[in-house]
Coordinates of C-alpha atoms in Angstrom, one line a residue:
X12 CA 116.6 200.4 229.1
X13 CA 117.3 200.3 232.6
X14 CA 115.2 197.6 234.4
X15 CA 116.0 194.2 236.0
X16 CA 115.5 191.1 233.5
X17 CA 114.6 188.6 236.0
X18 CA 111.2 190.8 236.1
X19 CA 110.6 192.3 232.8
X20 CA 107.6 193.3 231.4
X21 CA 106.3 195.1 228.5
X22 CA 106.1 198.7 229.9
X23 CA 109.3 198.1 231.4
X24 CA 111.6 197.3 228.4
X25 CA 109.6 200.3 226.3
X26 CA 108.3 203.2 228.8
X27 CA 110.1 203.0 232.1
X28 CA 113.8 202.5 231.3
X29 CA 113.4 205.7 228.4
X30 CA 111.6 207.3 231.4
X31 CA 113.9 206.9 233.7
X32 CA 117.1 207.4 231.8
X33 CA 115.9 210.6 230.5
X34 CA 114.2 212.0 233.9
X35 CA 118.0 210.9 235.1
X36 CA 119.8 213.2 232.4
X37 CA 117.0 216.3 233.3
X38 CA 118.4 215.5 236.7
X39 CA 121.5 216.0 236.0
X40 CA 121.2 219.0 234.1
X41 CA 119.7 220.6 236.8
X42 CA 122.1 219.8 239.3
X43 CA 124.5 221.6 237.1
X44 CA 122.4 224.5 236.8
X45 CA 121.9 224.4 241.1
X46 CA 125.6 223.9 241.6
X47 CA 127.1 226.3 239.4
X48 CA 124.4 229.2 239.6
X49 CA 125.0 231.7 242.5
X50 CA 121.0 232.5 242.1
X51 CA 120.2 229.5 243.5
X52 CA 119.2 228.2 247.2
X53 CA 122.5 226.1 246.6
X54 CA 125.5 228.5 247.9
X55 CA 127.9 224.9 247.9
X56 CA 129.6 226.6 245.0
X57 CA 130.3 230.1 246.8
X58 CA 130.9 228.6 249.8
X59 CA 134.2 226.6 247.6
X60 CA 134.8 229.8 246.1
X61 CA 135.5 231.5 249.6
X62 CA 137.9 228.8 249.9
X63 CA 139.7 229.5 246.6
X64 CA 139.6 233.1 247.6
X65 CA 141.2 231.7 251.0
X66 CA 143.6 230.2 249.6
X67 CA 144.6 232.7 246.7
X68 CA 145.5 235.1 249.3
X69 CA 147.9 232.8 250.7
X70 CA 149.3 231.8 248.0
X71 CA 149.6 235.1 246.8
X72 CA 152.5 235.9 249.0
X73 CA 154.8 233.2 248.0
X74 CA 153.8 234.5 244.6
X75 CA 155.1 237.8 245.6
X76 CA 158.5 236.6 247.5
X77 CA 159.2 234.7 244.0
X78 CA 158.1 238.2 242.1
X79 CA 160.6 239.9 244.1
X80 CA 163.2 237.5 243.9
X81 CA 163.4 238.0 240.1
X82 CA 163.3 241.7 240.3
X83 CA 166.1 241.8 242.2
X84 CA 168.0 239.3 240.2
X85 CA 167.5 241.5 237.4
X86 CA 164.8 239.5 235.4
X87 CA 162.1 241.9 234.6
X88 CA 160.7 240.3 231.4
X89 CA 159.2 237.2 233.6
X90 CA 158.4 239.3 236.5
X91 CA 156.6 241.9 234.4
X92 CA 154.4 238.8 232.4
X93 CA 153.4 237.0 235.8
X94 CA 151.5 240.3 237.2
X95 CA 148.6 239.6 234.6
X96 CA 148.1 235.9 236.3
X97 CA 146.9 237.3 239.8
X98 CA 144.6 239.7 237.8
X99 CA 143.2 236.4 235.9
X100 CA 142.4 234.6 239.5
X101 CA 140.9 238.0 241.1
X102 CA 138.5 238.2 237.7
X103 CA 137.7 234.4 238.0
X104 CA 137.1 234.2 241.6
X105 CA 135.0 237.3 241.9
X106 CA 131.2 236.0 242.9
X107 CA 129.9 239.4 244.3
X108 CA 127.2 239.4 242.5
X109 CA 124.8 236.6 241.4
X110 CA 126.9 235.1 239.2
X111 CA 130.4 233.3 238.9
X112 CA 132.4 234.4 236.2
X113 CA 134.5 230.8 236.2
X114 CA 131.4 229.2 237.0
X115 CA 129.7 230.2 233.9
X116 CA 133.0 229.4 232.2
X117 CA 133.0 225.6 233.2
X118 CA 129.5 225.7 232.7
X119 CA 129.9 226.6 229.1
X120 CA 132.8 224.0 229.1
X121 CA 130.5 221.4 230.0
X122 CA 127.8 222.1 227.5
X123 CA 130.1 222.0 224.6
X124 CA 131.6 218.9 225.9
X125 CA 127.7 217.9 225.7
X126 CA 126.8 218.8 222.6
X127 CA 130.0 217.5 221.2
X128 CA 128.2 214.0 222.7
X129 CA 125.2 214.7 221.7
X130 CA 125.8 214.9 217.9
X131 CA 128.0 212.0 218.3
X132 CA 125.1 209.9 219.5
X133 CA 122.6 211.1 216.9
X134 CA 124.6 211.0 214.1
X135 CA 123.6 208.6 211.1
X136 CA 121.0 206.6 213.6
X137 CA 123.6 205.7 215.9
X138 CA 121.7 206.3 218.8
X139 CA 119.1 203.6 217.5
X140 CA 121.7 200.9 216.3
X141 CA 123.0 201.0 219.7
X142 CA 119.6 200.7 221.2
X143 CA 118.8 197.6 218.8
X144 CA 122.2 195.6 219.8
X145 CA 121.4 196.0 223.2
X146 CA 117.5 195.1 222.3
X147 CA 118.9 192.1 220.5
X148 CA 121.5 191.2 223.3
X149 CA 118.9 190.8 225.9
X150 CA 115.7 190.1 224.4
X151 CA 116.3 186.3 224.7
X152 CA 116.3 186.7 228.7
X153 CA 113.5 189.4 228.0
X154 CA 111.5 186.0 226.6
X155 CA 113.2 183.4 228.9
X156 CA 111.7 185.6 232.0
X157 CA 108.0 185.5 230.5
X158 CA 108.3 181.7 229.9
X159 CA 110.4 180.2 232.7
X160 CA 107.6 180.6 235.6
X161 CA 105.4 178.5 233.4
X162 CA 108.0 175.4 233.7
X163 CA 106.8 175.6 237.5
X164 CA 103.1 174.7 237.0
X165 CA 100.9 172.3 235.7
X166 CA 97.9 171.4 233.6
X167 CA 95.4 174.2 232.9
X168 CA 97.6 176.6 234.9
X169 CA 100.7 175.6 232.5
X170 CA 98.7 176.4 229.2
X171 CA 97.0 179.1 230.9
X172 CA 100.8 181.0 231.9
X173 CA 101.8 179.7 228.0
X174 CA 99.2 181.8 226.7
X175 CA 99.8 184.7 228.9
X176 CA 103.3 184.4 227.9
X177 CA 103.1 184.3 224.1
X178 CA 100.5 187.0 224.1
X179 CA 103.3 189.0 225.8
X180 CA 105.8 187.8 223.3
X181 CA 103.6 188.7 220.5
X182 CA 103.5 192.3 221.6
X183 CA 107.3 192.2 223.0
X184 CA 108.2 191.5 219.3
X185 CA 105.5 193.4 217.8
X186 CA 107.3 196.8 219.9
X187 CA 110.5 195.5 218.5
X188 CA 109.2 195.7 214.9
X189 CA 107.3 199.1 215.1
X190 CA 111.5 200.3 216.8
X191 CA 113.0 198.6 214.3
X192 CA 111.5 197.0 211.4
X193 CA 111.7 193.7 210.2
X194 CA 114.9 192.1 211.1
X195 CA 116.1 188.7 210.9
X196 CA 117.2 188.6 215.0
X197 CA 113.4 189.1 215.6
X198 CA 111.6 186.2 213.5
X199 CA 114.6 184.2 215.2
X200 CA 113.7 185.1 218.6
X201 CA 110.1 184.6 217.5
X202 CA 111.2 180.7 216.0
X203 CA 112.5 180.0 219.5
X204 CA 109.8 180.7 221.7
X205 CA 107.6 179.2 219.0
X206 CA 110.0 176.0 219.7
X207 CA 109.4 175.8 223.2
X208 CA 106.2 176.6 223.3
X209 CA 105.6 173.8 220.8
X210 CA 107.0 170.8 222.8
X211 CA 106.8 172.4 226.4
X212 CA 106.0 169.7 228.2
X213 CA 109.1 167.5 227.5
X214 CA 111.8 170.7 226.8
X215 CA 114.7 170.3 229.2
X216 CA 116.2 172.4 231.0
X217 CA 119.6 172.4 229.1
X218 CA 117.5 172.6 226.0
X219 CA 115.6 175.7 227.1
X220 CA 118.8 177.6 228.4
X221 CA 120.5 177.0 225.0
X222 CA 117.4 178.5 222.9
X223 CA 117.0 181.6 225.7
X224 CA 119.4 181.6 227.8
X225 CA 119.6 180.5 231.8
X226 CA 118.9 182.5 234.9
X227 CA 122.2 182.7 235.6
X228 CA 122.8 184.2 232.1
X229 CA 119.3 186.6 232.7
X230 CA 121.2 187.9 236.4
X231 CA 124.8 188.4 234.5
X232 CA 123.0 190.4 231.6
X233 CA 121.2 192.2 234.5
X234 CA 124.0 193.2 236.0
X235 CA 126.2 194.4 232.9
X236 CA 123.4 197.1 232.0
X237 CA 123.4 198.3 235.3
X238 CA 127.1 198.3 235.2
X239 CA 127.1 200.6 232.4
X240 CA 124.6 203.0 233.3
X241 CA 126.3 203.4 236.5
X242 CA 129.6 204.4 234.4
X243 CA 128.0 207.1 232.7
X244 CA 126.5 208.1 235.6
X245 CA 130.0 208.2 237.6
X246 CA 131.7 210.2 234.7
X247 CA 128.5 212.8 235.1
X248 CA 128.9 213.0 238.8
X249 CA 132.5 213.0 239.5
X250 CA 132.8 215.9 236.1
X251 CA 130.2 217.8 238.5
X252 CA 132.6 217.1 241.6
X253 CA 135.7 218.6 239.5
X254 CA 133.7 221.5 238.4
X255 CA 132.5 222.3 242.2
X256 CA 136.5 221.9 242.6
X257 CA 136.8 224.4 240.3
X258 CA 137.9 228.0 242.5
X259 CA 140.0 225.5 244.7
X260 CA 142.2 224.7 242.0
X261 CA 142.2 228.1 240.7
X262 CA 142.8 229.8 244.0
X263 CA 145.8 227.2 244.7
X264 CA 147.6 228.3 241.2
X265 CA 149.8 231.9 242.3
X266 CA 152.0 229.1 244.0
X267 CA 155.7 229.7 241.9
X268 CA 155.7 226.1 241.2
X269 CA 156.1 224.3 238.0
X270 CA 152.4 222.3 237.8
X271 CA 149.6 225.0 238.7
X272 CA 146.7 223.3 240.3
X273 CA 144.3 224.9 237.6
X274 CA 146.0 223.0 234.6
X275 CA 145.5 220.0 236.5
X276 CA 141.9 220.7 237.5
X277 CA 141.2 221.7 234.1
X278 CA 142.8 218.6 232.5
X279 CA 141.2 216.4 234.7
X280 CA 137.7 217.7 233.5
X281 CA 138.2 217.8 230.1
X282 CA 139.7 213.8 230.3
X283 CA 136.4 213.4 231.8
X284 CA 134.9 215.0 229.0
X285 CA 136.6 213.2 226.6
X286 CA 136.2 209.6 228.5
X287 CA 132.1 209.9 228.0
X288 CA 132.6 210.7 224.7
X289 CA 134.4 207.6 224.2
X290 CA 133.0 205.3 225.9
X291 CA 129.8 206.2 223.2
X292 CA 131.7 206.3 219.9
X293 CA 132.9 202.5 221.3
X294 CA 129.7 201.6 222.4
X295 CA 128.6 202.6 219.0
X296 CA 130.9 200.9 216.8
X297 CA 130.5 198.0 218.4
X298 CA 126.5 198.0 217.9
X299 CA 127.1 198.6 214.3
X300 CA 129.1 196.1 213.9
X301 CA 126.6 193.9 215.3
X302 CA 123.8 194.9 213.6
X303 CA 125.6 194.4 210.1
X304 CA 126.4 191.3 211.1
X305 CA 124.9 188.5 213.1
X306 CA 122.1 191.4 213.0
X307 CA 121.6 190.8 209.3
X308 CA 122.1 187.3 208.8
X309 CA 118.8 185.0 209.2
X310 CA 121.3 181.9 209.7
X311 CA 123.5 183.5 212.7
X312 CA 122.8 182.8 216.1
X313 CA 125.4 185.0 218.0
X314 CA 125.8 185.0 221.6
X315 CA 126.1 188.3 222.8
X316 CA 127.1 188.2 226.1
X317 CA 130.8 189.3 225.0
X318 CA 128.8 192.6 223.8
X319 CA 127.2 192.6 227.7
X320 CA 131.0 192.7 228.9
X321 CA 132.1 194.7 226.7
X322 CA 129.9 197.6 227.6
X323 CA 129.5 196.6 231.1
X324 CA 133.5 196.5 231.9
X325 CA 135.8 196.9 228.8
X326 CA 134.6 200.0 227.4
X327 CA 134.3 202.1 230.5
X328 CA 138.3 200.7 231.2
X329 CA 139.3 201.7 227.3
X330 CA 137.9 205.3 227.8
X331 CA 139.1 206.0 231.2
X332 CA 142.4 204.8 229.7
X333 CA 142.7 206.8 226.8
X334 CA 141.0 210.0 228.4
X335 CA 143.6 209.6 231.4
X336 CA 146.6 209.4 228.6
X337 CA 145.7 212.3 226.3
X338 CA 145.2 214.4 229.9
X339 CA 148.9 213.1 230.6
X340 CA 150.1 214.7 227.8
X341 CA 148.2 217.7 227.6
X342 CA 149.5 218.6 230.9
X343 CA 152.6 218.2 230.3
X344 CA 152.3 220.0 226.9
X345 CA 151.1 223.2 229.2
X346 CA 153.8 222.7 231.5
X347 CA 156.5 222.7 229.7
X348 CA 154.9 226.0 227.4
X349 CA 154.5 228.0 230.7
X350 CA 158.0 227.4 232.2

């Protein structure tokens, strides 16, 4: 549901914001697929893994001056161990053929982190809850949009726009009804318009921002959607930017230091991971929530626009947070195991 408010109309709330949000995942997908193949007219991945190679064979002689240095301080055990990690980075940076052996990896990394998301989202309706909450969060600026232009005429043209308006209504809550069934949020929403509609003429202003909310309200609510579609589509984008980063990191790692760039890079894009994943199990509870309450109570007459921020700002902060905490400590957890 990715539209602007302001100028909603029917086929926008239903067809073009599914439309769009799933041509944007295909998208997605195949940028993956263009990026991370060798197959492909794309070569931005070998060209990064010429660099890693680049860079492995530099590293690879400090590597050797610390190899030597053990051996002739008498420590074979660790010297002996650390031969099989240049033999790991050859294997993983080899791309002499079509195809990328750490590409495919990180590629498989990323589709389990997906499907890991995807059965969180489709697990016991959750998709659709969330869908209704934010349905039910906006649908009174959905309304206010079809029924403020009419405040700006007069006479025939006023109940000529009213009618226009409450036919669209009609079928706005009629869509919501064949989504979601009966629910108490839409005869509500359908009492309110009824309301204005009913004593038009002498409605003010005040009184018709409190039943469906002002423009100012409408551009906020606007903006919070965006907000969080651009989140998700930020995570997806900069986990595609780590991934390209991939044979960098990797080619950077036979340094004898304590932090190999490769735990790092790897870290950083399962936090990623981890950060989509919760921004939709929050996003989810909090819908739930919603619809079990206000959402099921014909007397309640929430205002959602904490939900809005919540989306919009909180919950991308939350996940970032927690993702960034748990990658802390993981990469300190494989530090400390490989020194």
């Amino acid at each position: 549901m990715n539209y602007s408010l302001a100028q909603a109309g029917i086929s926008d709330v239903f067809t073009t914001g599914a439309t769009t949000s799933q041509s944007l995942v295909d998208s997605w997908n195949s940028q993956w697929l263009d990026l991370l193949q060798n197959n492909t007219n794309n070569n931005i991945y070998r060209t990064l893994t010429n660099l890693g190679i680049f860079f492995a064979v530099g590293t690879f002689l400090f590597f050797m001056l610390q190899w030597l240095k053990d051996v002739l301080a008498g420590e074979y055990s660790r010297p002996i161990s650390n031969l099989i990690w240049p033999f790991i980075v050859v294997i993983l940076l080899n791309n002499s053929g079509k195809e990328s052996i750490l590409a495919d990896l990180t590629l498989g990394v990323r589709n389990f982190l997906n499907t890991i998301n995807q059965q969180v989202i489709t697990s016991a309706d959750a998709d659709q809850n969330y869908q209704q909450a934010l349905s039910m969060s906006v649908a009174e600026e959905v309304a206010g949009s079809l029924l403020r232009p009419c405040q700006l005429l007069q006479g025939d043209r006023q109940s000529h726009c009213l009618v226009q308006a409450a036919d669209k209504t009609n079928l706005l809550w009629q869509e919501y009804r064949n989504l979601y069934g009966n629910k108490f949020w839409i005869d509500r929403l359908d009492n309110k318009v009824n309301q204005i509609r009913s004593r038009f003429g002498s409605i003010s202003e005040t009184s018709f921002n409190t039943l469906l909310g002002s423009n100012i309200e409408t551009t906020i609510k606007s903006f919070l959607v965006s907000l969080q579609y651009a989140f998700q589509n930020l995570i997806e984008a900069t986990m595609l930017l780590v991934a390209a980063l991939g044979p960098v990191a990797l080619g950077g790692s036979l340094l004898p230091v304590k932090g190999k760039p490769v735990f790092a890079w790897l870290t950083a894009f399962l936090s990623l991971g981890i950060a989509k994943i919760s921004f939709n199990i929050l996003a989810i509870l909090t819908a739930t929530v919603i619809l079990n309450g206000p959402g099921q109570d014909a007397n309640a007459d929430p205002d959602l626009m904490w939900f809005m921020i919540f989306l919009g700002i909180l919950a991308p902060i939350v996940s970032l947070a927690l993702a960034m905490g748990g990658g802390i400590a993981v990469f300190n957890a494989i530090n400390n195991r490989t020194t």
